[in-house]
Coordinates of C-alpha atoms and ligand atoms in Angstrom, one line a residue:
M688 CA -106.5 34.5 50.5
A689 CA -108.6 35.9 53.3
Q690 CA -112.0 36.9 52.1
F691 CA -115.3 38.3 53.4
G692 CA -118.5 37.4 51.6
Q693 CA -117.6 36.9 47.9
D694 CA -115.9 40.1 47.1
I695 CA -113.7 41.5 49.8
D696 CA -110.1 40.3 49.9
T697 CA -109.1 41.2 53.5
D698 CA -105.4 41.1 52.5
R699 CA -106.1 44.1 50.4
R700 CA -108.8 46.1 52.3
P701 CA -110.7 46.2 55.6
L702 CA -114.4 45.5 55.8
V703 CA -114.5 48.2 58.4
L704 CA -112.1 51.2 58.8
I705 CA -112.7 53.2 62.0
W706 CA -111.5 56.7 62.4
E707 CA -111.5 58.0 66.0
L708 CA -112.1 61.7 65.2
T709 CA -111.4 62.8 68.8
Q710 CA -111.2 61.3 72.3
A711 CA -113.2 64.3 73.7
C712 CA -116.6 63.4 75.1
D713 CA -119.0 64.7 77.7
L714 CA -119.9 61.3 79.0
S715 CA -117.8 59.0 81.3
C716 CA -119.0 55.5 80.4
K717 CA -117.7 52.6 82.5
H718 CA -116.7 50.6 79.4
C719 CA -115.0 53.4 77.5
R720 CA -112.1 52.1 75.4
V721 CA -110.2 55.4 75.6
D722 CA -110.9 56.8 79.0
A723 CA -112.5 59.7 77.1
Q724 CA -111.4 63.3 78.0
P725 CA -113.5 66.5 78.4
S726 CA -111.3 68.5 75.9
R727 CA -110.0 67.8 72.5
H728 CA -106.3 66.8 72.1
P729 CA -104.2 69.4 70.4
G730 CA -102.5 66.7 68.3
E731 CA -105.8 65.5 66.6
L732 CA -105.7 65.1 62.8
S733 CA -106.7 68.4 61.3
T734 CA -109.6 68.8 58.8
A735 CA -107.0 68.8 55.9
E736 CA -105.3 65.7 57.3
G737 CA -108.7 64.0 57.8
K738 CA -109.6 64.7 54.2
R739 CA -106.3 63.2 53.0
L740 CA -107.1 60.1 55.1
L741 CA -110.5 59.8 53.5
D742 CA -108.9 60.2 50.0
E743 CA -106.5 57.4 50.9
A744 CA -109.4 55.2 52.3
S745 CA -111.2 55.5 48.9
E746 CA -108.1 53.8 47.3
F747 CA -109.1 50.6 49.2
G748 CA -111.9 50.3 46.6
E749 CA -115.5 51.4 45.8
G750 CA -117.8 51.8 48.8
Q751 CA -115.2 51.3 51.5
L752 CA -117.0 51.4 54.9
V753 CA -115.7 54.2 57.2
V754 CA -117.0 54.5 60.8
L755 CA -116.5 57.9 62.4
S756 CA -116.1 57.3 66.1
G757 CA -114.7 58.9 69.3
G758 CA -115.0 60.0 72.0
D759 CA -117.9 61.9 70.6
P760 CA -117.3 62.8 66.9
L761 CA -119.9 65.5 67.2
V762 CA -117.5 67.4 69.4
R763 CA -115.7 68.4 66.2
D764 CA -117.3 71.2 64.3
D765 CA -116.0 69.9 61.0
V766 CA -117.8 66.6 61.3
V767 CA -120.5 67.3 58.7
E768 CA -117.8 68.6 56.3
L769 CA -115.9 65.3 56.7
V770 CA -119.0 63.2 56.1
E771 CA -119.8 65.1 52.9
Y772 CA -116.2 64.8 51.8
G773 CA -116.1 61.1 52.4
V774 CA -119.4 60.6 50.5
D775 CA -118.0 62.6 47.6
A776 CA -114.9 60.3 47.6
G777 CA -117.1 57.2 47.2
L778 CA -117.0 56.0 50.8
Q779 CA -119.8 54.6 52.9
M780 CA -119.8 57.0 55.8
T781 CA -121.3 55.9 59.2
M782 CA -121.0 57.4 62.7
T783 CA -121.1 56.3 66.3
P784 CA -121.9 59.5 68.3
S785 CA -122.3 59.6 72.0
G786 CA -125.8 59.9 73.5
T787 CA -125.6 63.6 74.4
E788 CA -127.7 66.7 73.8
S789 CA -125.5 67.6 70.8
L790 CA -127.3 64.8 69.0
D791 CA -130.4 66.9 68.3
A792 CA -132.9 66.8 65.4
E793 CA -131.1 69.5 63.4
T794 CA -127.8 67.6 63.6
V795 CA -129.3 64.3 62.7
Q796 CA -131.1 65.8 59.7
T797 CA -127.9 67.6 58.6
L798 CA -126.0 64.4 58.7
E799 CA -128.6 62.5 56.8
E800 CA -128.6 65.2 54.1
G801 CA -124.8 65.1 54.1
G802 CA -125.0 61.4 53.0
L803 CA -124.4 59.6 56.3
Q804 CA -125.5 56.0 55.7
R805 CA -126.0 54.8 59.2
L806 CA -126.0 56.1 62.8
A807 CA -125.0 53.8 65.6
V808 CA -126.1 54.4 69.2
S809 CA -125.1 52.5 72.3
L810 CA -127.7 50.9 74.5
D811 CA -126.3 48.6 77.2
G812 CA -129.6 47.9 79.0
P813 CA -133.3 47.9 78.1
D814 CA -134.4 50.5 80.6
P815 CA -133.0 53.7 82.3
A816 CA -131.9 51.8 85.5
S817 CA -129.7 49.3 83.7
H818 CA -128.3 51.5 81.0
D819 CA -127.7 54.7 83.0
T820 CA -125.9 52.7 85.8
F821 CA -123.7 51.1 83.2
R822 CA -123.0 54.4 81.5
G823 CA -122.5 56.3 84.7
E824 CA -124.8 59.1 83.4
A825 CA -128.4 59.7 84.6
G826 CA -130.7 60.5 81.7
S827 CA -128.4 58.8 79.1
F828 CA -131.0 56.1 78.3
E829 CA -133.8 58.6 77.4
Q830 CA -131.3 60.8 75.5
T831 CA -130.1 57.8 73.4
L832 CA -133.7 56.7 72.7
R833 CA -134.5 60.2 71.6
A834 CA -131.5 60.0 69.2
A835 CA -132.7 56.7 67.9
H836 CA -136.2 58.1 67.1
L837 CA -134.6 61.2 65.5
A838 CA -132.6 58.9 63.2
A839 CA -135.9 57.1 62.2
D840 CA -137.6 60.4 61.6
A841 CA -134.7 61.5 59.3
G842 CA -134.8 58.2 57.5
L843 CA -131.3 57.3 58.7
P844 CA -130.7 53.6 59.2
L845 CA -130.0 52.8 62.9
Q846 CA -127.5 50.4 64.5
V847 CA -127.6 49.6 68.2
N848 CA -124.4 48.7 69.9
T849 CA -124.5 46.7 73.2
T850 CA -121.6 45.6 75.4
V851 CA -121.7 42.1 76.9
S852 CA -120.2 41.7 80.3
Q853 CA -121.3 40.2 83.6
E854 CA -123.0 43.5 84.3
T855 CA -125.2 43.5 81.2
V856 CA -125.6 39.9 80.0
R857 CA -128.8 39.2 81.8
H858 CA -130.5 42.1 80.0
L859 CA -129.8 40.7 76.5
P860 CA -133.2 39.0 76.0
A861 CA -135.0 42.3 76.8
M862 CA -132.6 44.1 74.4
V863 CA -133.9 42.1 71.5
E864 CA -137.4 43.6 71.9
L865 CA -136.0 47.1 72.3
V866 CA -133.7 46.8 69.2
A867 CA -136.7 45.5 67.2
N868 CA -139.0 48.3 68.4
L869 CA -136.5 50.9 67.5
G870 CA -136.6 49.6 63.9
A871 CA -132.8 49.1 63.9
V872 CA -131.2 47.5 60.9
L873 CA -128.3 46.0 62.8
W874 CA -127.5 45.0 66.4
S875 CA -123.8 45.0 67.2
V876 CA -123.0 42.8 70.2
F877 CA -119.6 43.6 71.6
F878 CA -118.0 41.0 73.9
L879 CA -116.0 43.0 76.4
V880 CA -112.2 43.4 75.9
P881 CA -110.8 44.8 79.2
V882 CA -109.0 47.9 78.0
G883 CA -109.4 51.5 79.0
R884 CA -112.2 52.1 81.5
G885 CA -113.6 48.7 80.5
R886 CA -111.1 47.1 83.0
V887 CA -113.6 48.0 85.8
L888 CA -116.1 45.6 84.2
T889 CA -116.1 41.8 84.4
P890 CA -116.0 39.7 81.3
I891 CA -118.4 36.8 81.1
S892 CA -117.0 33.3 81.3
P893 CA -116.1 31.3 78.1
E894 CA -119.0 28.9 78.8
R895 CA -121.5 31.8 79.2
A896 CA -120.1 33.3 76.0
E897 CA -120.7 30.0 74.2
R898 CA -124.4 30.0 75.3
V899 CA -124.8 33.7 74.3
M900 CA -123.5 33.0 70.8
E901 CA -125.7 30.0 70.4
W902 CA -128.7 32.1 71.6
L903 CA -127.7 34.9 69.2
A904 CA -127.7 32.4 66.3
E905 CA -131.3 31.4 67.3
V906 CA -132.4 35.0 67.7
Q907 CA -131.1 35.9 64.2
R908 CA -133.4 33.3 62.6
D909 CA -136.5 35.3 63.4
A910 CA -135.1 38.9 64.0
S911 CA -136.2 41.8 61.9
F912 CA -132.6 43.1 62.1
G913 CA -129.2 41.8 61.4
I914 CA -126.9 40.7 64.3
K915 CA -123.1 40.9 64.3
T916 CA -120.7 40.3 67.1
T917 CA -117.6 42.4 67.8
E918 CA -114.4 40.8 69.3
A919 CA -116.1 37.4 69.2
P920 CA -115.2 35.8 65.9
H921 CA -115.8 32.4 67.5
D922 CA -119.5 32.9 66.7
R923 CA -118.4 31.8 63.2
R924 CA -117.0 28.6 64.8
V925 CA -120.3 28.0 66.7
L926 CA -122.2 28.4 63.4
A927 CA -119.7 26.1 61.6
Q928 CA -120.2 23.4 64.3
Q929 CA -124.0 23.7 63.9
T930 CA -123.8 23.3 60.1
G931 CA -120.8 21.0 59.8
R932 CA -119.0 23.5 57.5
R933 CA -115.5 24.4 58.5
S934 CA -113.9 26.5 55.8
A935 CA -114.6 30.2 55.1
H936 CA -115.9 29.3 51.6
E937 CA -118.4 26.8 53.0
T938 CA -119.9 28.9 55.8
A939 CA -122.9 31.0 55.2
P940 CA -122.4 34.8 55.3
D941 CA -123.7 36.6 58.4
S942 CA -125.9 39.7 58.3
I943 CA -123.1 41.9 57.1
G944 CA -121.8 39.4 54.5
R945 CA -119.0 37.9 56.6
R946 CA -118.0 34.3 56.0
M947 CA -115.2 34.4 58.5
G948 CA -114.5 36.0 61.9
I949 CA -113.4 39.6 61.5
T950 CA -110.3 40.1 63.6
A951 CA -107.8 42.8 64.2
G952 CA -105.8 43.7 61.1
N953 CA -107.7 41.1 59.1
G954 CA -110.8 43.0 57.8
F955 CA -110.5 45.7 60.4
A956 CA -108.3 48.8 60.9
F957 CA -108.5 51.7 63.4
V958 CA -107.0 55.2 63.0
S959 CA -106.6 57.0 66.2
H960 CA -107.3 60.7 66.8
T961 CA -103.6 61.5 66.3
G962 CA -103.4 59.4 63.1
L963 CA -101.8 56.2 64.5
V964 CA -103.0 53.1 62.7
Y965 CA -103.9 50.1 64.9
P966 CA -105.3 46.6 63.9
S967 CA -108.2 47.4 66.2
G968 CA -109.3 50.0 68.8
F969 CA -108.7 47.3 71.4
L970 CA -105.2 46.3 70.4
P971 CA -102.9 49.1 71.3
E972 CA -99.9 48.3 69.0
A973 CA -99.5 50.9 66.3
A974 CA -98.3 49.9 62.8
G975 CA -97.5 53.4 61.6
S976 CA -98.9 56.9 61.3
V977 CA -101.1 58.4 58.5
R978 CA -98.9 61.5 58.9
E979 CA -96.0 59.5 57.5
R980 CA -97.5 56.7 55.4
S981 CA -100.7 55.9 53.6
V982 CA -103.3 54.0 55.6
V983 CA -103.6 51.7 52.5
D984 CA -99.9 50.9 52.6
I985 CA -100.0 50.3 56.4
Y986 CA -103.0 48.0 56.1
R987 CA -101.6 46.0 53.2
N988 CA -97.9 45.9 53.9
S989 CA -97.0 46.6 57.6
D990 CA -95.3 43.8 59.4
L991 CA -97.9 43.8 62.2
F992 CA -101.0 43.7 59.9
S993 CA -99.4 41.1 57.6
A994 CA -98.5 38.9 60.6
L995 CA -102.1 39.1 62.0
R996 CA -103.6 37.9 58.7
E997 CA -101.5 34.8 58.7
P998 CA -103.3 31.9 60.6
A999 CA -100.1 30.0 60.8
N1000 CA -98.8 32.6 63.3
L1001 CA -101.5 31.6 65.8
T1002 CA -100.2 29.8 68.8
G1003 CA -101.7 27.6 71.6
K1004 CA -105.3 26.4 71.3
C1005 CA -106.1 28.8 68.4
G1006 CA -103.0 27.6 66.5
A1007 CA -104.2 24.0 66.8
C1008 CA -107.8 24.8 66.0
P1009 CA -109.4 23.3 62.9
F1010 CA -111.7 26.4 62.8
K1011 CA -109.0 29.0 62.7
S1012 CA -109.6 30.0 59.1
V1013 CA -113.3 30.9 59.9
C1014 CA -112.6 32.2 63.4
G1015 CA -109.0 33.1 64.4
G1016 CA -110.0 34.3 67.9
S1017 CA -110.0 37.9 69.1
R1018 CA -106.5 39.1 68.7
S1019 CA -107.3 42.1 70.9
R1020 CA -108.4 40.0 73.8
A1021 CA -105.3 37.7 73.4
F1022 CA -103.1 40.8 73.5
A1023 CA -105.0 42.3 76.5
Y1024 CA -104.4 39.1 78.6
T1025 CA -100.9 38.0 77.4
G1026 CA -99.2 40.8 75.6
D1027 CA -99.0 38.5 72.5
P1028 CA -101.5 39.2 69.7
H1029 CA -101.0 35.7 68.3
A1030 CA -101.9 33.9 71.5
S1031 CA -105.2 32.1 72.2
D1032 CA -108.4 34.0 72.8
P1033 CA -109.2 33.3 76.5
L1034 CA -113.0 33.8 75.9
C1035 CA -113.3 30.7 73.8
A1036 CA -114.5 27.5 75.4
Y1037 CA -113.7 25.2 72.5
V1038 CA -110.8 22.8 72.9
P1039 CA -109.6 21.1 69.7
T1040 CA -109.7 17.3 69.8
E1041 CA -106.4 15.9 71.0
Y1042 CA -105.1 19.3 71.9
E1043 CA -103.1 18.9 75.1
G1044 CA -101.3 22.3 75.4
S1045 CA -101.9 25.1 77.8
R1046 CA -105.3 26.8 78.0
P1047 CA -105.6 30.5 78.3
V1048 CA -107.1 32.0 81.4
Q1049 CA -109.0 35.2 81.8
A1050 CA -107.7 35.9 85.3
V1051 CA -104.7 38.0 84.4
D1052 CA -105.4 41.4 82.8
R1053 CA -102.3 42.9 81.2
S1054 CA -104.0 45.4 79.0
V1055 CA -102.0 48.4 78.1
E1056 CA -102.6 51.9 79.6
Ligands
SF4_1662 S1 -109.8 27.9 69.7 FE1 -109.3 30.0 68.8 S2 -109.6 29.7 66.6 FE2 -110.6 28.0 67.6 S3 -112.7 28.6 67.8 FE3 -111.7 29.1 69.7 S4 -111.0 31.3 69.4 FE4 -111.5 30.4 67.4

């Protein structure tokens, strides 16, 4: 049985359910997963369909975490209504808006009063020069900082999301101070998966990733905020090597209660703006549509999700790895480079003892349009 913390059986429910409300956004960030568009798609889930999705999500169990993402979720004029509806259904509602002018004091206050539990902003550099260059938008850094302060003023817990690539990795030490000064409760560090516009960015090497993960473990010991990685479950392997504990039950939970690496379809599910259900926003293989089948049924019973939760399906280096039950590698990154979601994660430097098979390379990018 795959479990997070002590309570969540990831065969039955995701730790995180993301709903991409829309792909519309006013920004054109370099790393954008979706190549965001200026206008809303006519096939987006309607308000009524969204409410049905939230009702279904509540069937996963009490306090299911739902992240409203985009594009920019604030482009939709029913976003507050949906937050309130989710809260009434017993969900933990959080949101990742874009750093635009629509994220003003009134909106943040309304979201807090509607029951939103956390607001996540993206900061990919510690100053305007680094962040705005990365985002492709002058003024984005100041706008995002303003939003972060508005969240603090409204009493809304703040999460900071940062992308790690060759373009940003040198700024990470300075980011620690910024995240602390903003009073964030969580720093989410996303290790680039080259899909969407993110293909113009350069992933760091596996060796550099290893050093970053070791450094993050050190930072976590003294930080005033929690740290979690995204698409880098091998941080659990790094921790297991440091502590000598190899099974999910033995390892200590991280700042959001994970004892094992959260991977696509195993603790994680993503519903697109048109209702397609994916194992992650970075693994473009749909397992069904919420217009035809409950998201709970798709998560628990679809062939794709069931196969992704089975460590025995892993191949290559990940398949031979003694840490596969606590890590499992990024299935999204494996798919982006090979077209096979069960292949090895090319960002991992670890080679199991006596493993003599092929090693994945990051040179070939086959991510799906
Ligand atoms: S080889 Fe695969 S399963 Fe093992 S630590 Fe690396 S990414 Fe994780």
